Coordinates of N, CA and C in Angstrom, one line a residue:
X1 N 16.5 10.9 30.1 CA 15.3 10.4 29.4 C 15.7 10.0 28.0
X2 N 15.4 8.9 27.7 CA 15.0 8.6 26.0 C 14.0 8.3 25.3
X3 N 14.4 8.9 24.0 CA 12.8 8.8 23.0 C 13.4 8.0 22.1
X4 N 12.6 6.9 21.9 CA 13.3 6.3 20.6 C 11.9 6.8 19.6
X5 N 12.5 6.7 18.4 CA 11.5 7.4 17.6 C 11.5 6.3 16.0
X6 N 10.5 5.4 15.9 CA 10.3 4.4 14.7 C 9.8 5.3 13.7
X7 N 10.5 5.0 12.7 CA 10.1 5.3 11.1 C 10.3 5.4 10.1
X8 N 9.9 6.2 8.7 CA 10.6 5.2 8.0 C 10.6 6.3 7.0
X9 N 11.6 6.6 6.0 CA 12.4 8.0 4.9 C 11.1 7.7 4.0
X10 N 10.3 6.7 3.9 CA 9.1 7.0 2.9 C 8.3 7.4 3.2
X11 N 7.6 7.5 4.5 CA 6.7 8.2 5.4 C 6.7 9.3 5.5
X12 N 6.0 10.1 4.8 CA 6.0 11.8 5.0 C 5.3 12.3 6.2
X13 N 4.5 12.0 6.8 CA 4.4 12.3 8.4 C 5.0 11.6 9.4
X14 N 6.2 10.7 9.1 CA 7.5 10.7 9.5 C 8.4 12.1 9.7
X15 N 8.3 12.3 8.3 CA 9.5 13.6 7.7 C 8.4 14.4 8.7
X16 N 7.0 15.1 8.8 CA 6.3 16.0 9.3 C 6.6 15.8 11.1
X17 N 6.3 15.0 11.0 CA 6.1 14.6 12.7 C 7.7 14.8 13.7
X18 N 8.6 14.5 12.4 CA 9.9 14.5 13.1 C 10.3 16.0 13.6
X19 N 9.9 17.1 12.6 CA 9.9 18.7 12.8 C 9.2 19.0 14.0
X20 N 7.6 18.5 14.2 CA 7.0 18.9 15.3 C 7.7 18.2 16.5
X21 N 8.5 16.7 16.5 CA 8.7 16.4 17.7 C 9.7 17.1 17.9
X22 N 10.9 18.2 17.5 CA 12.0 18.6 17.4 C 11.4 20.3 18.0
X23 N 10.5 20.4 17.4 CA 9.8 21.8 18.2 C 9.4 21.6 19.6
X24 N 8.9 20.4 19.8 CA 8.4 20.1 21.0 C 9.4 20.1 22.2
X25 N 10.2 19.5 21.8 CA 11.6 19.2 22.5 C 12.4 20.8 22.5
X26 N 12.5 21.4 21.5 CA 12.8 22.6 21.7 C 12.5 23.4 23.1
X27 N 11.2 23.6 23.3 CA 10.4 24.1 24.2 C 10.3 23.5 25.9
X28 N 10.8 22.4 25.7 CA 11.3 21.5 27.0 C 12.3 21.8 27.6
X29 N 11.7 22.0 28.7 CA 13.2 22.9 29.7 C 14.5 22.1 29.7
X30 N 14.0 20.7 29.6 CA 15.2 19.7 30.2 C 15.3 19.0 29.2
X31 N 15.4 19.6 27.8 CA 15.6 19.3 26.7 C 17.6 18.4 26.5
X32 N 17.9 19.4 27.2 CA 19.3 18.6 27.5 C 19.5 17.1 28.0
X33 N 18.6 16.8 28.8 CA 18.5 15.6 29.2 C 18.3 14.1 28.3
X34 N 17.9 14.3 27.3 CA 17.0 13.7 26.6 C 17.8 13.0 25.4
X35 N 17.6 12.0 25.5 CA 18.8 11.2 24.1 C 17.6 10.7 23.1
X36 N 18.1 11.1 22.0 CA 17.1 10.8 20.8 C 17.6 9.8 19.7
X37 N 17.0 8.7 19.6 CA 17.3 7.4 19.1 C 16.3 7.1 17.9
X38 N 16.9 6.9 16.9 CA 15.9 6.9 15.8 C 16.3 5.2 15.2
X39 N 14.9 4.9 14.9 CA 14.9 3.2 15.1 C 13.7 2.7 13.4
X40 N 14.1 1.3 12.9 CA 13.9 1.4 11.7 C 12.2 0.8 11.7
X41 N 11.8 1.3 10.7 CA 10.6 0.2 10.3 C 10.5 0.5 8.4
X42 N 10.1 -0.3 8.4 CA 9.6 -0.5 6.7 C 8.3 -0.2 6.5
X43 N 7.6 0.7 5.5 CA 5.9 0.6 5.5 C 5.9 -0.4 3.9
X44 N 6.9 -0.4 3.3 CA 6.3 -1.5 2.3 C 8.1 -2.2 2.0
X45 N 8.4 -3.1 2.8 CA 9.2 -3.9 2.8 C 9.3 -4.6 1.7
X46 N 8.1 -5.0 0.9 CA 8.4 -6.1 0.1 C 8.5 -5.2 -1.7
X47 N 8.6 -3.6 -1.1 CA 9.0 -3.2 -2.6 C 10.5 -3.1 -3.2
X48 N 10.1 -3.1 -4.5 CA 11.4 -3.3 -5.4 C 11.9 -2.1 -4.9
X49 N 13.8 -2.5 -5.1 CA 14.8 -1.3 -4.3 C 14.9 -0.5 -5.7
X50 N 14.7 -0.6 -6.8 CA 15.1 0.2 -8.2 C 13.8 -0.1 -8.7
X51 N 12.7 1.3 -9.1 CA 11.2 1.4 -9.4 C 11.5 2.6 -10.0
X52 N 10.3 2.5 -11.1 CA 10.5 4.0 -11.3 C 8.7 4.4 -11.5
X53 N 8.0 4.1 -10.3 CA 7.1 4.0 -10.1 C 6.8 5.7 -9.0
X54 N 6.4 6.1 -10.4 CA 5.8 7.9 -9.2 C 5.0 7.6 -7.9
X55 N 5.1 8.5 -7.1 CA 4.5 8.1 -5.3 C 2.9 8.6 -6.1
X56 N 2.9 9.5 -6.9 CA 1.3 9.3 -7.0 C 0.4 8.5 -7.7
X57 N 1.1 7.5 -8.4 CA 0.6 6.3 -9.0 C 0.4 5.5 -8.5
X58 N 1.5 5.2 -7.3 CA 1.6 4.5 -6.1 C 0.3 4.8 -5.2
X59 N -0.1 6.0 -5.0 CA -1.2 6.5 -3.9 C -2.5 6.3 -4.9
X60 N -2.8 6.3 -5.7 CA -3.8 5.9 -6.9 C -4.3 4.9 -6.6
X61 N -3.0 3.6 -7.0 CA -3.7 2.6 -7.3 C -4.0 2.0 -5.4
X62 N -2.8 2.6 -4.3 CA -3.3 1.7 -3.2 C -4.7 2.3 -2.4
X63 N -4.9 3.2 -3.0 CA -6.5 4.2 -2.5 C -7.6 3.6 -3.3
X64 N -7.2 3.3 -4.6 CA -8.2 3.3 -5.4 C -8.8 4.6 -5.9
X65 N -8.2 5.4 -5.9 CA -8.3 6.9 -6.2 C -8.3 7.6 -7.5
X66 N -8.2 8.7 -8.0 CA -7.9 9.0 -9.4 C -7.1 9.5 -9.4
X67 N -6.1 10.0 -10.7 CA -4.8 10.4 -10.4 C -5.0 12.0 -9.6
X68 N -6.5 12.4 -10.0 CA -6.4 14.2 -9.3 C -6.8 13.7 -8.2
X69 N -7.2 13.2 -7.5 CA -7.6 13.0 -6.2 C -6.3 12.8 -5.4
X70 N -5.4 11.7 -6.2 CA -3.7 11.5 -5.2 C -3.3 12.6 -5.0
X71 N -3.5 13.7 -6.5 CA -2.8 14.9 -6.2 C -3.1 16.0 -5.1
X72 N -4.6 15.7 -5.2 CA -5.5 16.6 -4.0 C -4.8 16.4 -2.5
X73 N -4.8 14.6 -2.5 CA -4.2 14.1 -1.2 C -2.9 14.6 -1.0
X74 N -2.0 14.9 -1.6 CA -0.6 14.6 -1.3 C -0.2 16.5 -1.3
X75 N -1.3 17.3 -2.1 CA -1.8 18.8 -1.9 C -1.6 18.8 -0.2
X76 N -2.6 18.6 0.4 CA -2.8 18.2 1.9 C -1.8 18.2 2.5
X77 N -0.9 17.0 2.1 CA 0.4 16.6 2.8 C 1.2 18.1 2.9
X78 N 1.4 18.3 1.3 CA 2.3 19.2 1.4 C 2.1 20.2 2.4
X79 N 0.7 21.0 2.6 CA 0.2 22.2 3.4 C 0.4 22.0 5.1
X80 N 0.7 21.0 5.1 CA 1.0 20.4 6.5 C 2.4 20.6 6.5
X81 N 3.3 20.2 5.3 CA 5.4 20.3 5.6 C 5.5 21.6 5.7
X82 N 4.6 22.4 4.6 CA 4.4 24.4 4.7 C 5.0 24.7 5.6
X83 N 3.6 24.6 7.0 CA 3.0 25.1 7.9 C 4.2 24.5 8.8
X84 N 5.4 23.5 8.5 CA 6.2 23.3 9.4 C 8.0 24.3 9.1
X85 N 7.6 24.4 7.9 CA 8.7 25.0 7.0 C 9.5 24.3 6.3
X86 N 9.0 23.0 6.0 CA 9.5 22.2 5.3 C 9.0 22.2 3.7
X87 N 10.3 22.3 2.6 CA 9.9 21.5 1.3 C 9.6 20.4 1.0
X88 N 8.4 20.1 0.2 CA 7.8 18.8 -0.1 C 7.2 18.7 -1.4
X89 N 8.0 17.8 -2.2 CA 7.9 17.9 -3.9 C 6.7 16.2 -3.7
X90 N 5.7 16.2 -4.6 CA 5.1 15.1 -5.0 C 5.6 14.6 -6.3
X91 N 6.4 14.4 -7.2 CA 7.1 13.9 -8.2 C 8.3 12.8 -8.0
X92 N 8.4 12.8 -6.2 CA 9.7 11.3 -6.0 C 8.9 10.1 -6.6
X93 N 9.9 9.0 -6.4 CA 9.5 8.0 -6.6 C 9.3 7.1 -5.2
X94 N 8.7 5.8 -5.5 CA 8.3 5.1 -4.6 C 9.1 4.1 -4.5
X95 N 9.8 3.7 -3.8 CA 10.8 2.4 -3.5 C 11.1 2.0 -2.3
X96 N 11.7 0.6 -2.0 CA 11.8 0.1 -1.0 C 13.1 1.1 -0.2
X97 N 12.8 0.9 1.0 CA 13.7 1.4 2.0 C 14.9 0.9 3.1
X98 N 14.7 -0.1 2.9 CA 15.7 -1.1 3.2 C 17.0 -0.7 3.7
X99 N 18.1 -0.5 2.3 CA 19.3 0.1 2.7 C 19.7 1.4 3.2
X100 N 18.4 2.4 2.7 CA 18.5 3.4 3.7 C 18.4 3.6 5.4
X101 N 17.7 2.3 5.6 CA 17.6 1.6 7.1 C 19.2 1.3 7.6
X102 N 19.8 0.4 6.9 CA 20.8 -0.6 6.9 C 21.9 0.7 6.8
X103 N 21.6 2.0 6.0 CA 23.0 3.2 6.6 C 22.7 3.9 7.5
X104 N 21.4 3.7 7.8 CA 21.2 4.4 9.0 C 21.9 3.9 10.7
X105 N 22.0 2.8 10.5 CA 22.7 1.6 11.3 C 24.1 2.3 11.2
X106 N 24.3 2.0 10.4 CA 25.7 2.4 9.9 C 26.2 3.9 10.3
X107 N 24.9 4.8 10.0 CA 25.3 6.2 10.8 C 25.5 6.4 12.5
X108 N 24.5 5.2 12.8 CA 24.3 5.4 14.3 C 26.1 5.0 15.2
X109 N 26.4 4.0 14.6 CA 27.4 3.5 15.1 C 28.9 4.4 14.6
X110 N 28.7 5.7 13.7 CA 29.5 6.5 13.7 C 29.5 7.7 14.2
X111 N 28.2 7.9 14.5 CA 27.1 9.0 15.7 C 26.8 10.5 14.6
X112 N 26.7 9.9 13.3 CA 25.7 10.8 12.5 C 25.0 10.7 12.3
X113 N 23.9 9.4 12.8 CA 22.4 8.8 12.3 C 21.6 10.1 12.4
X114 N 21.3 11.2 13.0 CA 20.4 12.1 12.9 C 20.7 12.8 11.3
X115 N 22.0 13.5 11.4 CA 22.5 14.0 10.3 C 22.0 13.1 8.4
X116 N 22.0 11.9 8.8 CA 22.2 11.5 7.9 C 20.5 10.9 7.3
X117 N 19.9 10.7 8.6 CA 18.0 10.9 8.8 C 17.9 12.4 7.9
X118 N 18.1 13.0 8.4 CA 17.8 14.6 7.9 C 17.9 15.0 6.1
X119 N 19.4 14.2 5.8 CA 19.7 14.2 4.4 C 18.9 13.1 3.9
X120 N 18.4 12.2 4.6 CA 17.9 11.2 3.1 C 16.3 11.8 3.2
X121 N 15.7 12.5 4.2 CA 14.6 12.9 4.5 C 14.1 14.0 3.6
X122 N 15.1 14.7 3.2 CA 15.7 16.2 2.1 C 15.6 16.0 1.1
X123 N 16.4 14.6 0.4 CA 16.7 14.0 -1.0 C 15.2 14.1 -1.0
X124 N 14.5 12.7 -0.3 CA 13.0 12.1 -0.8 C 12.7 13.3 -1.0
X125 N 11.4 14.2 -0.2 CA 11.0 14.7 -0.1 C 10.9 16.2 -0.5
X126 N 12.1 16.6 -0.2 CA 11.9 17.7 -1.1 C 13.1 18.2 -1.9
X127 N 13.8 17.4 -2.6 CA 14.7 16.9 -3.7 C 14.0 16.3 -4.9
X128 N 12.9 15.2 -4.0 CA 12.5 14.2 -5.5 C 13.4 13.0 -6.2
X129 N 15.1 13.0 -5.0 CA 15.8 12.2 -5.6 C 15.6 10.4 -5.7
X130 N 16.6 9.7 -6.5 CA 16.1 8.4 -6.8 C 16.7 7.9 -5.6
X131 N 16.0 7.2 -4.6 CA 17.0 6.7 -3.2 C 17.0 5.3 -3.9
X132 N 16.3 4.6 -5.0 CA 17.3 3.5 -5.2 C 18.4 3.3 -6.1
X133 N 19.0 4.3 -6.2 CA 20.0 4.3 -7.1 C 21.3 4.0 -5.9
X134 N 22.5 3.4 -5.8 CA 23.2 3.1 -4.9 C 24.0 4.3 -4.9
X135 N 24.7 4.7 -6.1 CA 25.2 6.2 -6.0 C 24.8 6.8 -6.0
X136 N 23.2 7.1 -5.8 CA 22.6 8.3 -4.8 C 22.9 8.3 -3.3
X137 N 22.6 7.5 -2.7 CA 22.7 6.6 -1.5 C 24.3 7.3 -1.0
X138 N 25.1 6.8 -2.2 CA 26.9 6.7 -1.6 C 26.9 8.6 -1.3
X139 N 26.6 9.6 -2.5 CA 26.5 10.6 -2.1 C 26.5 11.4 -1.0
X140 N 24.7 10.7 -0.7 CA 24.1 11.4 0.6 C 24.5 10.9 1.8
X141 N 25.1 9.8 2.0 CA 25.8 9.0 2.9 C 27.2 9.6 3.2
X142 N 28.1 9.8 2.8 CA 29.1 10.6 2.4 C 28.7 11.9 2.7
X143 N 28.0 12.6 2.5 CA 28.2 14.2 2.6 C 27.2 14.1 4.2
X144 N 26.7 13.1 4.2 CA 26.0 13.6 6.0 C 27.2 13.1 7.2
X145 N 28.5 12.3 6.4 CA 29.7 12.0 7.4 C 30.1 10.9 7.9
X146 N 29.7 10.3 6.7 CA 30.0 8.6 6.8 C 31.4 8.0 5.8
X147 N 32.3 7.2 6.1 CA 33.7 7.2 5.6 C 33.0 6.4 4.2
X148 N 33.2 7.0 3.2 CA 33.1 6.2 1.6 C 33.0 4.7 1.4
X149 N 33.9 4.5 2.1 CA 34.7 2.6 2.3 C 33.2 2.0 2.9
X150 N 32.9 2.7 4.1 CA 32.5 2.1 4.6 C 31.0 2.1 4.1
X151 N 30.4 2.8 3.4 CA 29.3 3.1 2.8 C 29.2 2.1 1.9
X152 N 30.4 2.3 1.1 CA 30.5 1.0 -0.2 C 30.5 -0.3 0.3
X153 N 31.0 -0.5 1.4 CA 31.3 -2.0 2.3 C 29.7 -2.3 2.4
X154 N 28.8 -1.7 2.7 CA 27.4 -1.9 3.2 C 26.0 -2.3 2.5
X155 N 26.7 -1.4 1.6 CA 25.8 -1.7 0.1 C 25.9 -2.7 -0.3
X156 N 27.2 -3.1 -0.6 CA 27.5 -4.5 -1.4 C 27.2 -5.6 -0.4
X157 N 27.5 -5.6 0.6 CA 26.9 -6.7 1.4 C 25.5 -6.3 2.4
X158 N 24.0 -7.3 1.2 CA 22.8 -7.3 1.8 C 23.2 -7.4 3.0
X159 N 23.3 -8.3 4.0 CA 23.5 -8.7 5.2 C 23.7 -7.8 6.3
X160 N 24.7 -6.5 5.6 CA 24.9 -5.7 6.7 C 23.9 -4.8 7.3
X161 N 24.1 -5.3 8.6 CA 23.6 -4.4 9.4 C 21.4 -4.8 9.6
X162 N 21.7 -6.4 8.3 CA 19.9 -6.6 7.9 C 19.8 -7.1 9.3
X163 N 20.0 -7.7 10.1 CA 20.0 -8.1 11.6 C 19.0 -6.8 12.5
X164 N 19.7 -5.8 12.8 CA 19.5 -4.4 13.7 C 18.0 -4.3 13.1
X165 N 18.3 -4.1 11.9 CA 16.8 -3.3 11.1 C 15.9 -4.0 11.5
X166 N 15.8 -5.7 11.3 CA 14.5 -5.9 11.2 C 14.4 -6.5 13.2
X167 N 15.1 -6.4 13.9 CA 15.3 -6.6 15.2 C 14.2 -5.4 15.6
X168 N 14.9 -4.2 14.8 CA 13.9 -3.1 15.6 C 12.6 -3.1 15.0
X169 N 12.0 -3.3 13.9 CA 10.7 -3.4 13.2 C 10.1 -4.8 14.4
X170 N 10.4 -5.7 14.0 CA 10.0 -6.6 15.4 C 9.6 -5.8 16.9
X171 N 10.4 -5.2 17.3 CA 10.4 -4.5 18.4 C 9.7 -4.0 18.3
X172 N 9.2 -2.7 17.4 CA 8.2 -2.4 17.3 C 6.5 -3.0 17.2
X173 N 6.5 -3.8 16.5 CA 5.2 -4.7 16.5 C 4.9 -5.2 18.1
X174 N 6.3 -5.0 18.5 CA 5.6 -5.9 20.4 C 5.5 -4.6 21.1
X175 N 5.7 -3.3 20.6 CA 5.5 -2.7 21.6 C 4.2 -2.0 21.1
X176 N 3.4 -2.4 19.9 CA 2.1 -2.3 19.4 C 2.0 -1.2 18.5
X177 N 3.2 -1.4 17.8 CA 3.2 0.0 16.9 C 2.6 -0.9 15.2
X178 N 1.6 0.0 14.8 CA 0.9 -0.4 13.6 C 0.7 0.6 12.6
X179 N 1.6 1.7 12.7 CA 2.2 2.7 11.6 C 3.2 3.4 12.8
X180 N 4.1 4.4 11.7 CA 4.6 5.4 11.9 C 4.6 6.7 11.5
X181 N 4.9 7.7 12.4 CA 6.0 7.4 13.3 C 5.2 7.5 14.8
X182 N 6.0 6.4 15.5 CA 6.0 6.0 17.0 C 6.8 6.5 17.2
X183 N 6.8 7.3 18.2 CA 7.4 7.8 19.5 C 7.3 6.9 20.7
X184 N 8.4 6.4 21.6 CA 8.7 5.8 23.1 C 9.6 6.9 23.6
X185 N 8.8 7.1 24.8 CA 9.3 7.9 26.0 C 9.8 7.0 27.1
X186 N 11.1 6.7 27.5 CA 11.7 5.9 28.4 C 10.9 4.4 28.9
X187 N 10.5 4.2 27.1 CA 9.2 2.5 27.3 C 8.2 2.4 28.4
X188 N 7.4 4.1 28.5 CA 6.4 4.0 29.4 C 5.4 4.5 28.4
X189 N 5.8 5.9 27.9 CA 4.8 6.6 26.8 C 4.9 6.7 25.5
X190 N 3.8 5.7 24.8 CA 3.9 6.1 23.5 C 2.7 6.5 22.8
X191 N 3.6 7.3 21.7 CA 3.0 8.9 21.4 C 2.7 8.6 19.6
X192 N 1.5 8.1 19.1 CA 1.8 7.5 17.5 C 1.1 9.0 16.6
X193 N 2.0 8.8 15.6 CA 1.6 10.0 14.7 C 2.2 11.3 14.5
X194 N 1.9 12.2 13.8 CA 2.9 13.4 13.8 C 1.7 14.3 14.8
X195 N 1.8 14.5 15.7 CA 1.3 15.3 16.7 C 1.8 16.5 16.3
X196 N 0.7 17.4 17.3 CA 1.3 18.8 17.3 C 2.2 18.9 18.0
X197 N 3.6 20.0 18.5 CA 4.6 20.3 19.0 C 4.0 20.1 20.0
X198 N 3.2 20.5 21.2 CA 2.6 21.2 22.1 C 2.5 19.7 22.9
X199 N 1.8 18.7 22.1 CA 1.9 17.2 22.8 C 3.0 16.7 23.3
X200 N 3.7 16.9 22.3 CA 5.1 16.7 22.4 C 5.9 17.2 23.7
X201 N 5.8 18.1 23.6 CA 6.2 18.7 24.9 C 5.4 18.2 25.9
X202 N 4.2 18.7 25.8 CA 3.5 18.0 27.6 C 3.9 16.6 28.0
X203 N 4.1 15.7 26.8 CA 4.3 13.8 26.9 C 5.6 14.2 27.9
X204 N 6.7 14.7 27.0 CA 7.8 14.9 27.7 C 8.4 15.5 29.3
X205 N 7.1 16.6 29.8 CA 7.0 17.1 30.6 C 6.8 16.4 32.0
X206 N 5.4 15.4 31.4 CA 5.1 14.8 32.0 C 6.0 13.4 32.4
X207 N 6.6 12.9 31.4 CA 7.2 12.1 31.6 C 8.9 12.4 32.8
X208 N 9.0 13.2 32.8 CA 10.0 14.1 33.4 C 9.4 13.8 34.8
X209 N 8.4 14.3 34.5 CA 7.9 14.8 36.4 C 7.4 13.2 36.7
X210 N 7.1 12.6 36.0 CA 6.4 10.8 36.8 C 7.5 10.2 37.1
X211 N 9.0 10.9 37.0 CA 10.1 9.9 36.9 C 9.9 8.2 36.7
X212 N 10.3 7.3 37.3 CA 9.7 5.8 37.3 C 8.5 5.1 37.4
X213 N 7.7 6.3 37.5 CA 6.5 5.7 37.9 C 5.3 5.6 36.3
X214 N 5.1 4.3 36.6 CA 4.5 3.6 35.1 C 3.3 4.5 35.3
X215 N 2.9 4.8 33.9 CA 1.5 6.1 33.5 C 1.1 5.4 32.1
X216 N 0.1 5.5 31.9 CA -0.6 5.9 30.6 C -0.1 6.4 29.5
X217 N -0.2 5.4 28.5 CA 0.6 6.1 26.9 C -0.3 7.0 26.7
X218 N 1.1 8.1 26.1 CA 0.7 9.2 26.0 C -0.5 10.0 24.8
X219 N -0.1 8.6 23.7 CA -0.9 8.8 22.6 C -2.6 8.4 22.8
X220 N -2.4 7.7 23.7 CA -4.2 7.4 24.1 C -5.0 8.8 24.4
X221 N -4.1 9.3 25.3 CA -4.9 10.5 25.9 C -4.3 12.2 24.4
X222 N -3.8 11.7 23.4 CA -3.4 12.6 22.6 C -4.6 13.0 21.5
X223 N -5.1 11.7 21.3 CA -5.7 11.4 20.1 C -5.2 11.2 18.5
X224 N -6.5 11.5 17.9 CA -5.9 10.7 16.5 C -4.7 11.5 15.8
X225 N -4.1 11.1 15.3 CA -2.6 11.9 14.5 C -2.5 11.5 13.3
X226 N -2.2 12.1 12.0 CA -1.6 11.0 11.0 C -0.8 10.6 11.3
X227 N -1.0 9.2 10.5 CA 0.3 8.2 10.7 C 0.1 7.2 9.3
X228 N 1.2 7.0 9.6 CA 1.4 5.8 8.0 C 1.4 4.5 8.2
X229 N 0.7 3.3 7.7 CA 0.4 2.3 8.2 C 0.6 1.1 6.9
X230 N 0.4 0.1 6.7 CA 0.0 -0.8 5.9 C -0.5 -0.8 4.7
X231 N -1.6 0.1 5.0 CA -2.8 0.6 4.5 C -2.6 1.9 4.0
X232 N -1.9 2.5 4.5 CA -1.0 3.6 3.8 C -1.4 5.0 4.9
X233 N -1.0 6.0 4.4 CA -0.6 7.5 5.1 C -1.9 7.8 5.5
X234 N -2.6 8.3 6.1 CA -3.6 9.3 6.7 C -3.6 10.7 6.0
X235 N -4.3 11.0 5.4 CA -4.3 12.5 5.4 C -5.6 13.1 5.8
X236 N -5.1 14.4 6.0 CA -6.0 15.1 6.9 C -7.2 15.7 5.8
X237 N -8.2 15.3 6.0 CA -9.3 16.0 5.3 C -9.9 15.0 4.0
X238 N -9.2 13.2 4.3 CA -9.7 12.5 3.2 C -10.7 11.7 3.7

């Protein structure tokens, strides 16, 4: 079986959702079976890669909210990373994601892309570091197991690897994804949002036992999830 899984290091029910689908998968007998493919998307592509624009000024002005209300919202968030055992600082900044996509490319084809998903997911979130700083980048890229050279080779040249990225953001929009994170189960079931572990599992379960036989996305019969979109993050209780 494969899951490819769309999303994106700015997406905090990305970072949430990725924990439960990892719980979910834990609890799956035939968890061995299962290849996990992590695939790019951008939620604001057209932002500047060096900002020094706080995520809750950012959640302010795209809500239309007050600055205590972002904080109330992003309160929320946090109580959700909690409850997963994750740290979650609201003082990062908000920037484009791009080359973090374009090393992630870069990780996959060295076969650290999870490892190095996990570290930039750590920095943001609950670090607070500047991911557009390039020698932040060269750091965490380097210590999750990627050769120096080849880090620096990638940075300096936009181009690299800009093909794959936006190939899979494409991909995604045909397979009708309008936030993340999307989950695809062997391109029969998809599962949008940070679901509970428990869905996760049954999607899986089920997908196991229907072997080839085409079924029902699994997110229809799941219900609503947060998810991060256009329009921005969902949170629970806004």
């Amino acid at each position: 079986m494969r899951v490819e899984i769309w999303s994106d290091i700015a997406c905090p029910w990305c970072y949430i959702g990725k924990a439960r689908f990892e719980a979910g998968l834990a609890a799956f007998a035939h968890r061995d079976e299962v290849e996990v493919v992590h695939r790019s998307f951008e939620l604001d592509p057209k932002a500047p890669a060096a900002t020094d624009v706080p995520v809750l000024d950012m959640l302010a002005t795209k809500y239309g909210v007050s600055r205590a209300q972002a904080e109330a919202m992003e309160a929320r968030v946090a109580d959700a990373a909690a409850g997963e055992g994750l740290d979650y600082r609201s003082d990062r900044i908000h920037g484009n994601t791009f080359d973090l996509h374009r090393l992630l490319h870069l990780g996959r084809a060295h076969g650290v892309q999870e490892a190095l998903l996990d570290a930039f997911y750590r920095a943001n979130f609950a670090e607070a570091r500047l991911l557009g700083d390039p020698a932040v980048l060269r750091e965490i890229a380097v210590g999750a197991g990627l050769p120096a050279d080849e880090v620096a080779r990638v940075l300096a040249d936009p181009g690299a690897y800009a093909r794959e990225v936006r190939a899979e953001e494409r991909e995604a929009a045909e397979l009708g994804a309008t936030g993340v994170p999307f989950f695809v189960i062997d391109r029969r079931y998809g599962i949008s949002g940070g679901q509970p572990a428990e869905v996760f599992r049954e999607a899986l379960e089920r997908a196991y036992a229907d072997g080839a036989e085409p079924s029902q996305p699994a997110g229809d019969e799941a219900g609503a999830a947060p998810v991060c979109g256009d329009d921005g993050c969902a949170v629970p209780g806004k």
